[in-house]
Amino acid sequence: MVLCLQKEAEVKLYERMNLKELKEAEDDFDEADMKAVEMYRQQRLQEWKRLQRRQKYGELREICGEQYVKEVTNAPKDVWVIIHLYRSSIPMCLLVNQHLGLLAKRFPEAKFVKAIVNSCIQNYHDRCLPTIFVYKTGQIKGRFIGVAECGGINLKVEELEWKLAEVGAIKTDLEENPKKDIMDMMTFSVQNISAHKDTNTKSSDVM
């Protein structure tokens, strides 16, 4: 029993080792140990990659047109990229930047960038701003062009989070569209107005 406990303690040592130490200690493990060590190594490697990504992203970064291909189109294939083309003179653009900054911290596995529109596209119309493109593997997977598509002038950060989650760029904990209640109220109001008009029309026909 003492030998078994001692052996178990030796095997458990790998849980306190970093990747370099695991590599150096390989000769001291038998076949069963090596399988456990390899599983643990892969686990630590994935944790390290996640940590590196959190350190690399986690903020809304400013880029220019010259960096577009490198930072957006040629981003790593497993990374979602959200880019906001904006103009600082447009209040809605400033609101979107504010929300994206919060979402970048909340979802550090995704890459959030912004760029002044003139540095990327010349003569871009103000009515098309804000413009949000969502990329994955160099392809546009989603786009929101103009105030209405981006969510309106009263856009809340949760509503933008839902839009990006629907595209697949982030994994949200939201269970339903935050704007659903407002949309339901609008639909109910429209139905009431239509019903009221129908009633008035029928009354006029009778008279």
PDB file of C-alpha atoms in Angstrom:
ATOM      1  CA  MET A   1       0.000   0.000   0.000  1.00  0.00           C
ATOM      2  CA  VAL A   2       2.867   2.356   0.847  1.00  0.00           C
ATOM      3  CA  LEU A   3       4.465   1.712  -2.537  1.00  0.00           C
ATOM      4  CA  CYS A   4       1.158   2.319  -4.330  1.00  0.00           C
ATOM      5  CA  LEU A   5       0.618   5.588  -2.505  1.00  0.00           C
ATOM      6  CA  GLN A   6       4.171   6.620  -3.264  1.00  0.00           C
ATOM      7  CA  LYS A   7       3.714   5.779  -6.954  1.00  0.00           C
ATOM      8  CA  GLU A   8       0.426   7.700  -7.080  1.00  0.00           C
ATOM      9  CA  ALA A   9       2.108  10.705  -5.483  1.00  0.00           C
ATOM     10  CA  GLU A  10       4.881  10.591  -8.083  1.00  0.00           C
ATOM     11  CA  VAL A  11       2.389  10.483 -10.960  1.00  0.00           C
ATOM     12  CA  LYS A  12       0.437  13.396  -9.491  1.00  0.00           C
ATOM     13  CA  LEU A  13       3.603  15.504  -9.679  1.00  0.00           C
ATOM     14  CA  TYR A  14       2.822  16.331 -13.320  1.00  0.00           C
ATOM     15  CA  GLU A  15      -0.181  18.343 -12.189  1.00  0.00           C
ATOM     16  CA  ARG A  16       2.214  20.861 -10.664  1.00  0.00           C
ATOM     17  CA  MET A  17       4.512  20.993 -13.691  1.00  0.00           C
ATOM     18  CA  ASN A  18       4.532  23.445 -16.561  1.00  0.00           C
ATOM     19  CA  LEU A  19       4.899  22.305 -20.191  1.00  0.00           C
ATOM     20  CA  LYS A  20       8.700  22.593 -20.154  1.00  0.00           C
ATOM     21  CA  GLU A  21       9.030  20.554 -16.955  1.00  0.00           C
ATOM     22  CA  LEU A  22       6.704  17.887 -18.339  1.00  0.00           C
ATOM     23  CA  LYS A  23       8.935  17.537 -21.394  1.00  0.00           C
ATOM     24  CA  GLU A  24      12.058  17.157 -19.276  1.00  0.00           C
ATOM     25  CA  ALA A  25      10.438  14.561 -16.975  1.00  0.00           C
ATOM     26  CA  GLU A  26       9.148  12.239 -19.714  1.00  0.00           C
ATOM     27  CA  ASP A  27      11.860   9.589 -19.099  1.00  0.00           C
ATOM     28  CA  ASP A  28      10.691   9.140 -15.499  1.00  0.00           C
ATOM     29  CA  PHE A  29       7.138   8.073 -16.451  1.00  0.00           C
ATOM     30  CA  ASP A  30       5.940   4.637 -17.538  1.00  0.00           C
ATOM     31  CA  GLU A  31       3.409   4.043 -20.348  1.00  0.00           C
ATOM     32  CA  ALA A  32       0.317   4.564 -18.167  1.00  0.00           C
ATOM     33  CA  ASP A  33       1.822   7.713 -16.749  1.00  0.00           C
ATOM     34  CA  MET A  34       2.647   8.999 -20.217  1.00  0.00           C
ATOM     35  CA  LYS A  35      -0.990   8.731 -21.317  1.00  0.00           C
ATOM     36  CA  ALA A  36      -2.091  10.717 -18.287  1.00  0.00           C
ATOM     37  CA  VAL A  37       0.707  13.211 -18.827  1.00  0.00           C
ATOM     38  CA  GLU A  38      -0.222  13.649 -22.502  1.00  0.00           C
ATOM     39  CA  MET A  39      -3.851  14.327 -21.591  1.00  0.00           C
ATOM     40  CA  TYR A  40      -2.736  16.799 -18.967  1.00  0.00           C
ATOM     41  CA  ARG A  41      -0.302  18.425 -21.383  1.00  0.00           C
ATOM     42  CA  GLN A  42      -3.075  18.965 -23.932  1.00  0.00           C
ATOM     43  CA  GLN A  43      -5.294  20.422 -21.224  1.00  0.00           C
ATOM     44  CA  ARG A  44      -2.562  22.816 -20.112  1.00  0.00           C
ATOM     45  CA  LEU A  45      -1.833  23.724 -23.734  1.00  0.00           C
ATOM     46  CA  GLN A  46      -5.463  24.624 -24.370  1.00  0.00           C
ATOM     47  CA  GLU A  47      -5.542  26.683 -21.169  1.00  0.00           C
ATOM     48  CA  TRP A  48      -2.371  28.458 -22.266  1.00  0.00           C
ATOM     49  CA  LYS A  49      -3.843  29.215 -25.689  1.00  0.00           C
ATOM     50  CA  ARG A  50      -6.995  30.620 -24.114  1.00  0.00           C
ATOM     51  CA  LEU A  51      -4.892  32.754 -21.794  1.00  0.00           C
ATOM     52  CA  GLN A  52      -2.792  34.004 -24.686  1.00  0.00           C
ATOM     53  CA  ARG A  53      -5.922  34.908 -26.635  1.00  0.00           C
ATOM     54  CA  ARG A  54      -7.358  36.742 -23.652  1.00  0.00           C
ATOM     55  CA  GLN A  55      -4.144  38.706 -23.389  1.00  0.00           C
ATOM     56  CA  LYS A  56      -4.076  39.357 -27.132  1.00  0.00           C
ATOM     57  CA  TYR A  57      -7.672  40.540 -27.489  1.00  0.00           C
ATOM     58  CA  GLY A  58     -10.077  41.758 -24.812  1.00  0.00           C
ATOM     59  CA  GLU A  59     -10.252  45.352 -26.053  1.00  0.00           C
ATOM     60  CA  LEU A  60     -11.590  47.390 -28.950  1.00  0.00           C
ATOM     61  CA  ARG A  61      -8.513  48.277 -31.006  1.00  0.00           C
ATOM     62  CA  GLU A  62      -8.137  51.057 -33.553  1.00  0.00           C
ATOM     63  CA  ILE A  63      -6.760  50.118 -36.967  1.00  0.00           C
ATOM     64  CA  CYS A  64      -6.370  51.933 -40.275  1.00  0.00           C
ATOM     65  CA  GLY A  65      -7.178  50.930 -43.831  1.00  0.00           C
ATOM     66  CA  GLU A  66      -3.634  49.680 -44.477  1.00  0.00           C
ATOM     67  CA  GLN A  67      -4.033  47.147 -41.658  1.00  0.00           C
ATOM     68  CA  TYR A  68      -7.438  45.868 -42.797  1.00  0.00           C
ATOM     69  CA  VAL A  69      -6.222  42.794 -44.684  1.00  0.00           C
ATOM     70  CA  LYS A  70      -3.741  41.773 -41.979  1.00  0.00           C
ATOM     71  CA  GLU A  71      -5.977  42.410 -38.966  1.00  0.00           C
ATOM     72  CA  VAL A  72      -9.350  41.403 -40.413  1.00  0.00           C
ATOM     73  CA  THR A  73      -9.251  39.349 -43.623  1.00  0.00           C
ATOM     74  CA  ASN A  74      -6.113  37.388 -42.693  1.00  0.00           C
ATOM     75  CA  ALA A  75      -6.917  36.924 -39.008  1.00  0.00           C
ATOM     76  CA  PRO A  76      -6.461  33.371 -37.599  1.00  0.00           C
ATOM     77  CA  LYS A  77      -9.062  31.007 -39.035  1.00  0.00           C
ATOM     78  CA  ASP A  78     -10.527  30.147 -35.629  1.00  0.00           C
ATOM     79  CA  VAL A  79     -11.054  33.778 -34.645  1.00  0.00           C
ATOM     80  CA  TRP A  80     -14.193  35.822 -35.200  1.00  0.00           C
ATOM     81  CA  VAL A  81     -13.454  39.429 -36.117  1.00  0.00           C
ATOM     82  CA  ILE A  82     -15.913  42.265 -35.563  1.00  0.00           C
ATOM     83  CA  ILE A  83     -14.952  45.523 -37.278  1.00  0.00           C
ATOM     84  CA  HIS A  84     -16.803  48.805 -36.931  1.00  0.00           C
ATOM     85  CA  LEU A  85     -16.395  51.418 -39.671  1.00  0.00           C
ATOM     86  CA  TYR A  86     -17.246  54.746 -38.132  1.00  0.00           C
ATOM     87  CA  ARG A  87     -17.058  58.510 -38.256  1.00  0.00           C
ATOM     88  CA  SER A  88     -16.513  60.339 -34.965  1.00  0.00           C
ATOM     89  CA  SER A  89     -18.925  63.123 -35.959  1.00  0.00           C
ATOM     90  CA  ILE A  90     -21.857  60.689 -35.929  1.00  0.00           C
ATOM     91  CA  PRO A  91     -23.318  60.124 -32.412  1.00  0.00           C
ATOM     92  CA  MET A  92     -24.582  56.625 -33.246  1.00  0.00           C
ATOM     93  CA  CYS A  93     -21.035  55.584 -34.180  1.00  0.00           C
ATOM     94  CA  LEU A  94     -19.768  56.762 -30.797  1.00  0.00           C
ATOM     95  CA  LEU A  95     -22.499  54.748 -29.074  1.00  0.00           C
ATOM     96  CA  VAL A  96     -21.581  51.605 -31.031  1.00  0.00           C
ATOM     97  CA  ASN A  97     -17.896  52.094 -30.154  1.00  0.00           C
ATOM     98  CA  GLN A  98     -18.835  52.347 -26.500  1.00  0.00           C
ATOM     99  CA  HIS A  99     -20.861  49.127 -26.626  1.00  0.00           C
ATOM    100  CA  LEU A 100     -18.212  47.247 -28.619  1.00  0.00           C
ATOM    101  CA  GLY A 101     -15.596  48.262 -26.059  1.00  0.00           C
ATOM    102  CA  LEU A 102     -17.662  46.619 -23.326  1.00  0.00           C
ATOM    103  CA  LEU A 103     -18.322  43.506 -25.418  1.00  0.00           C
ATOM    104  CA  ALA A 104     -14.624  43.187 -26.275  1.00  0.00           C
ATOM    105  CA  LYS A 105     -13.834  42.849 -22.561  1.00  0.00           C
ATOM    106  CA  ARG A 106     -16.722  40.454 -22.032  1.00  0.00           C
ATOM    107  CA  PHE A 107     -15.804  38.220 -25.002  1.00  0.00           C
ATOM    108  CA  PRO A 108     -11.981  38.311 -25.256  1.00  0.00           C
ATOM    109  CA  GLU A 109     -11.910  35.263 -27.544  1.00  0.00           C
ATOM    110  CA  ALA A 110     -13.313  37.433 -30.348  1.00  0.00           C
ATOM    111  CA  LYS A 111     -11.351  40.197 -32.022  1.00  0.00           C
ATOM    112  CA  PHE A 112     -12.979  43.633 -31.900  1.00  0.00           C
ATOM    113  CA  VAL A 113     -11.533  46.439 -34.021  1.00  0.00           C
ATOM    114  CA  LYS A 114     -12.687  49.818 -35.310  1.00  0.00           C
ATOM    115  CA  ALA A 115     -11.517  51.995 -38.187  1.00  0.00           C
ATOM    116  CA  ILE A 116     -12.363  55.469 -39.418  1.00  0.00           C
ATOM    117  CA  VAL A 117     -14.350  54.779 -42.548  1.00  0.00           C
ATOM    118  CA  ASN A 118     -12.377  57.143 -44.818  1.00  0.00           C
ATOM    119  CA  SER A 119      -9.200  55.159 -44.189  1.00  0.00           C
ATOM    120  CA  CYS A 120     -10.887  52.040 -45.583  1.00  0.00           C
ATOM    121  CA  ILE A 121     -13.529  53.214 -48.072  1.00  0.00           C
ATOM    122  CA  GLN A 122     -13.500  56.533 -49.865  1.00  0.00           C
ATOM    123  CA  ASN A 123     -16.748  58.519 -50.337  1.00  0.00           C
ATOM    124  CA  TYR A 124     -18.730  56.234 -48.028  1.00  0.00           C
ATOM    125  CA  HIS A 125     -22.166  57.735 -47.336  1.00  0.00           C
ATOM    126  CA  ASP A 126     -23.016  58.852 -43.810  1.00  0.00           C
ATOM    127  CA  ARG A 127     -26.415  57.154 -44.087  1.00  0.00           C
ATOM    128  CA  CYS A 128     -24.589  53.804 -44.168  1.00  0.00           C
ATOM    129  CA  LEU A 129     -22.946  54.466 -40.810  1.00  0.00           C
ATOM    130  CA  PRO A 130     -22.419  52.889 -38.440  1.00  0.00           C
ATOM    131  CA  THR A 131     -21.297  49.834 -40.411  1.00  0.00           C
ATOM    132  CA  ILE A 132     -20.384  46.604 -38.650  1.00  0.00           C
ATOM    133  CA  PHE A 133     -18.842  43.679 -40.520  1.00  0.00           C
ATOM    134  CA  VAL A 134     -18.373  40.254 -38.920  1.00  0.00           C
ATOM    135  CA  TYR A 135     -15.613  38.068 -40.392  1.00  0.00           C
ATOM    136  CA  LYS A 136     -14.570  34.430 -39.995  1.00  0.00           C
ATOM    137  CA  THR A 137     -11.904  32.669 -42.096  1.00  0.00           C
ATOM    138  CA  GLY A 138     -11.581  35.762 -44.269  1.00  0.00           C
ATOM    139  CA  GLN A 139     -15.262  35.796 -45.222  1.00  0.00           C
ATOM    140  CA  ILE A 140     -18.025  38.191 -44.196  1.00  0.00           C
ATOM    141  CA  LYS A 141     -20.491  36.220 -42.063  1.00  0.00           C
ATOM    142  CA  GLY A 142     -22.654  39.142 -41.036  1.00  0.00           C
ATOM    143  CA  ARG A 143     -23.167  42.828 -41.703  1.00  0.00           C
ATOM    144  CA  PHE A 144     -25.135  45.641 -40.102  1.00  0.00           C
ATOM    145  CA  ILE A 145     -25.280  48.779 -42.230  1.00  0.00           C
ATOM    146  CA  GLY A 146     -26.857  51.999 -41.052  1.00  0.00           C
ATOM    147  CA  VAL A 147     -28.612  53.099 -37.890  1.00  0.00           C
ATOM    148  CA  ALA A 148     -31.675  50.859 -38.310  1.00  0.00           C
ATOM    149  CA  GLU A 149     -29.764  47.610 -38.937  1.00  0.00           C
ATOM    150  CA  CYS A 150     -27.385  48.345 -36.054  1.00  0.00           C
ATOM    151  CA  GLY A 151     -30.332  48.625 -33.692  1.00  0.00           C
ATOM    152  CA  GLY A 152     -31.496  52.240 -33.697  1.00  0.00           C
ATOM    153  CA  ILE A 153     -30.423  55.349 -31.831  1.00  0.00           C
ATOM    154  CA  ASN A 154     -31.491  53.856 -28.479  1.00  0.00           C
ATOM    155  CA  LEU A 155     -29.359  50.743 -28.973  1.00  0.00           C
ATOM    156  CA  LYS A 156     -28.446  48.942 -25.751  1.00  0.00           C
ATOM    157  CA  VAL A 157     -25.300  46.867 -25.326  1.00  0.00           C
ATOM    158  CA  GLU A 158     -27.381  43.710 -24.730  1.00  0.00           C
ATOM    159  CA  GLU A 159     -29.158  44.217 -28.051  1.00  0.00           C
ATOM    160  CA  LEU A 160     -25.855  44.480 -29.895  1.00  0.00           C
ATOM    161  CA  GLU A 161     -24.610  41.419 -28.027  1.00  0.00           C
ATOM    162  CA  TRP A 162     -27.663  39.494 -29.250  1.00  0.00           C
ATOM    163  CA  LYS A 163     -27.070  40.568 -32.862  1.00  0.00           C
ATOM    164  CA  LEU A 164     -23.468  39.366 -32.783  1.00  0.00           C
ATOM    165  CA  ALA A 165     -24.509  36.114 -31.091  1.00  0.00           C
ATOM    166  CA  GLU A 166     -27.089  35.430 -33.797  1.00  0.00           C
ATOM    167  CA  VAL A 167     -24.326  35.635 -36.405  1.00  0.00           C
ATOM    168  CA  GLY A 168     -22.205  33.259 -34.319  1.00  0.00           C
ATOM    169  CA  ALA A 169     -19.394  35.650 -33.441  1.00  0.00           C
ATOM    170  CA  ILE A 170     -19.872  35.320 -29.662  1.00  0.00           C
ATOM    171  CA  LYS A 171     -21.560  32.917 -27.252  1.00  0.00           C
ATOM    172  CA  THR A 172     -24.027  34.863 -25.146  1.00  0.00           C
ATOM    173  CA  ASP A 173     -25.781  33.950 -21.923  1.00  0.00           C
ATOM    174  CA  LEU A 174     -28.842  35.895 -23.049  1.00  0.00           C
ATOM    175  CA  GLU A 175     -31.801  33.549 -23.438  1.00  0.00           C
ATOM    176  CA  GLU A 176     -33.878  35.744 -25.734  1.00  0.00           C
ATOM    177  CA  ASN A 177     -33.702  38.907 -27.804  1.00  0.00           C
ATOM    178  CA  PRO A 178     -33.644  41.872 -25.357  1.00  0.00           C
ATOM    179  CA  LYS A 179     -35.650  43.853 -27.915  1.00  0.00           C
ATOM    180  CA  LYS A 180     -38.391  41.217 -28.093  1.00  0.00           C
ATOM    181  CA  ASP A 181     -40.691  42.970 -25.587  1.00  0.00           C
ATOM    182  CA  ILE A 182     -40.472  46.238 -27.527  1.00  0.00           C
ATOM    183  CA  MET A 183     -41.149  44.446 -30.823  1.00  0.00           C
ATOM    184  CA  ASP A 184     -44.131  42.629 -29.279  1.00  0.00           C
ATOM    185  CA  MET A 185     -45.534  45.934 -28.018  1.00  0.00           C
ATOM    186  CA  MET A 186     -45.112  47.523 -31.446  1.00  0.00           C
ATOM    187  CA  THR A 187     -46.846  44.570 -33.125  1.00  0.00           C
ATOM    188  CA  PHE A 188     -49.695  44.759 -30.607  1.00  0.00           C
ATOM    189  CA  SER A 189     -50.084  48.500 -31.227  1.00  0.00           C
ATOM    190  CA  VAL A 190     -50.150  48.029 -35.014  1.00  0.00           C
ATOM    191  CA  GLN A 191     -52.761  45.285 -34.681  1.00  0.00           C
ATOM    192  CA  ASN A 192     -54.913  47.530 -32.469  1.00  0.00           C
ATOM    193  CA  ILE A 193     -54.661  50.397 -34.952  1.00  0.00           C
ATOM    194  CA  SER A 194     -55.600  48.078 -37.828  1.00  0.00           C
ATOM    195  CA  ALA A 195     -58.555  46.678 -35.875  1.00  0.00           C
ATOM    196  CA  HIS A 196     -59.699  50.207 -35.013  1.00  0.00           C
ATOM    197  CA  LYS A 197     -59.543  51.239 -38.672  1.00  0.00           C
ATOM    198  CA  ASP A 198     -61.512  48.160 -39.735  1.00  0.00           C
ATOM    199  CA  THR A 199     -64.194  48.960 -37.147  1.00  0.00           C
ATOM    200  CA  ASN A 200     -64.438  52.565 -38.346  1.00  0.00           C
ATOM    201  CA  THR A 201     -64.673  51.431 -41.965  1.00  0.00           C
ATOM    202  CA  LYS A 202     -67.496  49.003 -41.195  1.00  0.00           C
ATOM    203  CA  SER A 203     -69.336  51.687 -39.220  1.00  0.00           C
ATOM    204  CA  SER A 204     -69.029  54.092 -42.149  1.00  0.00           C
ATOM    205  CA  ASP A 205     -70.342  51.451 -44.539  1.00  0.00           C
ATOM    206  CA  VAL A 206     -73.389  50.874 -42.356  1.00  0.00           C
ATOM    207  CA  MET A 207     -74.145  54.578 -42.167  1.00  0.00           C
TER     208      MET A 207
END
